[in-house]
Amino acid sequence: MKKISLTLLLIIYFLVTAKAEDFNTTFTYLSETSSRVEFKLDNFYLQQINLGGTDYTRIDFAGRVTTMDEGFAELPFVNVNISLSPLKNLSYKIVSTKYTDYLLDFPLVPSRGVIYRNQDPSTIPYRIASESLIDDYYPAQLIEMMDPYIIKDVRGTTLYFYPFRYNAVQRILRVYTEIIVQLDEDDTDPVNPLLNPSGRYFTEMEELYRSVFINYESPVDYPNIGETGDILVITTTRDETAIQPYINWKKEKGYNVWKEVVTAGTNVKNLIKQKYNANPAILFVQLVGDWADIKCDIGGEENAPMDPMLGCVVGTDNFPDIAIGRFSANSDTHVTIQVNKSINYEKNPSGVWYDKAISVASNEGAGIGDDGEIDYQHTNIIYNYKLNPFTYNTHYTVYEPSGTATMVKNAIENGASIINYCGHGSKTSWGTTGFNNNNVNQLTNGNKLPFIFSVACLNGAFHSGDCFAEAWLRKNNGGAVWTIMSTVNQPWQPPMRGQDYFNDILTGGYNYNTNPGNGINTTEGRTILGSIALNGLVLMYTESSNSSDLKTLQTWTTFGDVALQARTMTPKTLTLTNTNLQAGLPFETIVKANGAPVKNALVALSQNGTYVKAYTTQNGAVSIPNNFIPGDVLLVVTAFNCNTIYQTIQSAPAAGPAVYLDEVTINDTYGNNNGQLDYGETVGLNVSLKNSGLELAKNVNATLSCNDDYITILNGNTFFGNIGIENTVTVSNAFTIKAAPETPDNHEVLFSIIATSEGSSWESFFSLTAYSAVLNYDSHTISDPTGN
């Protein structure tokens, strides 16, 4: 056991942690049924601190999520989320540990329990509970494992490591610098089994899974997932007509939308679950109406609505599987205002105000906020390290003690696309500045509508009168387009973590190892605000899963369009290489913005109630099969931070022959025969061309082209001969290509095939994904027999 001067320990660890990663967890598969998780703690330091006239020791460590048992030592802990087999339980055993005991001069800082944002932290004393004074280590367990939970189609668990354990009687802090755990599947009756996975894969969910689970592996070719989730709209007869333009727009944009009409006052929990079981493609649920119209379960001390829990449609856990949003309205006029805002925001962007952000925050929370941050420090970090490196260039700050309601009003009317609030709140106001429902009603910001992430008490308490969130959304000619606000008094720390994750995901991911703050690293972004809220809440809850985290998850309510695509910069101009459409033939085009290809643009076509759509590839290309008859077809193209193309094109009858690509498969029989294009490999392409025209296509030739630096075309010309009407001709090894040895992994390659016949030509596009070897770190051993 070591007894070390606090000052010396602080200096030693501070010197080596300047920008280092203080801990890490690694996951390794040992077999199909066994795996290993290793936790290593590299740095921490102990600090002497005087609180309320008493000297204590505080642990300063990168993982600032701590135990919250009032009167017991405040101890940091960390987590790792692991995806599981659908029907197998997981048991764990500790393989080995390394630890050092430290005899402390002063007791550890005791937790003050959960502090809520309707409390003044300065009035809550630090006290050591008598029941904490036992001659044993707290927490009792070094590791805890959550019961399995399900997030739509993935079953998982969370492993919590408690590397700091404390004997309060002897004042000994035990610090574990290494914990190795083996995980094994077993044959016990599965807890919360995933019985019926949907088999559907969506970009929105794949990115969520990858951000949450350390070992998640997509069962499909991830870069080529191209499905939108469906939207379920639930309304009463009062608002059925008012919500229809929203349904029409979402269908035109490319969503499948389903509508259910219920009796006023219905709790729709069971209905949503029934509809999801019948159609697991549902990712978004849009409620239409106030508390008297559409109900959910209530919970907490306040007996408040828990809209997010309506998204728990798979399993028996508290993790939402789908996103829930609400147009809260007492009349069809309220619905129309919110619908018009949402449609106009997505369909008709204009102006140069989108790259501006507003932060409103209190000057409270020193030492007790997430990562020890004061509220305004928290919002400053969000802007400086997340929003500003992304697309934002202007930051309006309204902070205590000098911030005023007038400053908030002026910033909003100047135009800003996002507001981050962190402070006290009430049912009708923000505590910082006192900005309230009356101030919202006086706004004249027109179509310069922000979305809002609000950390505050009761801002979303829509069940007991007109709340702050409703004022923002119902405001005509101004207000906000979307917000997330709580129906209860929020605890201090969990929503700060949630707000961090909302902004992390909005801005494409965040690395806590190299940037300020602590949390779960993310590498991908989302642009649909309902998905951002869902993903952020899940990350927040897995990081701690205390009762205060669960309460935050259950009651942080989305007001507005759950499937709204955010805007964060001046819209780029979309252009298409082709807008011609021939009846019976795929619509093919390349989507560009300011001259560059656009990935994940949603291209939708509709005619007489028939809707088809597809996402563009990395190279901006899209091919959409359809069965449109000659006549008008609506073309809608949307993409993140781009203008919207909304125009009518003509489906023209195909005169003469019309030869387009029908199918391409890879023949690598003489390579590694795995059916895919790998680095350094030469493969043949089996190509099928179809004549969808009205005449025989004679003497068809096809030419393959590609402008990719990693691809060489060895044979790019092939004769297909005559192709009859509605016939398909397949040529094996029609073309031969080679991938360069240095080809990156998961590299998408765009090809063009031009078919020619007696002076006519037709161009088709297709993409292939090239793969490379990926080197994964397993372990290393240092051999130093001489000890130098």
Coordinates of N, CA and C in Angstrom, one line a residue, residues 114 490-495 545-554:
V114 N -28.4 12.8 -6.4 CA -28.8 13.5 -7.6 C -29.2 14.9 -7.3
Q490 N -35.3 18.4 -14.5 CA -34.2 17.6 -15.0 C -33.1 17.5 -14.0
P491 N -32.4 16.4 -13.9 CA -31.2 16.3 -13.0 C -30.1 17.2 -13.7
W492 N -29.0 17.4 -12.9 CA -28.0 18.3 -13.4 C -27.1 17.7 -14.6
Q493 N -26.6 16.6 -14.3 CA -25.6 16.1 -15.2 C -26.1 15.3 -16.5
P494 N -27.0 14.3 -16.3 CA -27.4 13.5 -17.5 C -27.8 14.3 -18.7
P495 N -28.6 15.3 -18.6 CA -29.0 16.0 -19.9 C -27.8 16.8 -20.5
S545 N -26.8 4.9 -16.8 CA -28.0 4.1 -16.5 C -28.4 4.2 -15.0
N546 N -28.0 5.3 -14.3 CA -28.6 5.7 -13.0 C -30.1 6.0 -13.2
S547 N -30.8 6.0 -12.1 CA -32.2 6.4 -12.2 C -32.4 7.7 -12.7
S548 N -31.5 8.7 -12.5 CA -31.7 10.0 -13.1 C -31.5 10.0 -14.6
D549 N -30.6 9.1 -15.1 CA -30.4 9.0 -16.5 C -31.7 8.5 -17.2
L550 N -32.3 7.4 -16.5 CA -33.5 6.9 -17.0 C -34.6 7.9 -17.0
K551 N -34.8 8.6 -16.0 CA -35.8 9.7 -15.9 C -35.6 10.7 -17.0
T552 N -34.4 11.1 -17.3 CA -34.1 12.0 -18.4 C -34.5 11.4 -19.7
L553 N -34.1 10.1 -20.0 CA -34.5 9.5 -21.2 C -36.0 9.4 -21.4
Q554 N -36.7 9.1 -20.3 CA -38.2 8.9 -20.4 C -39.0 10.1 -20.7

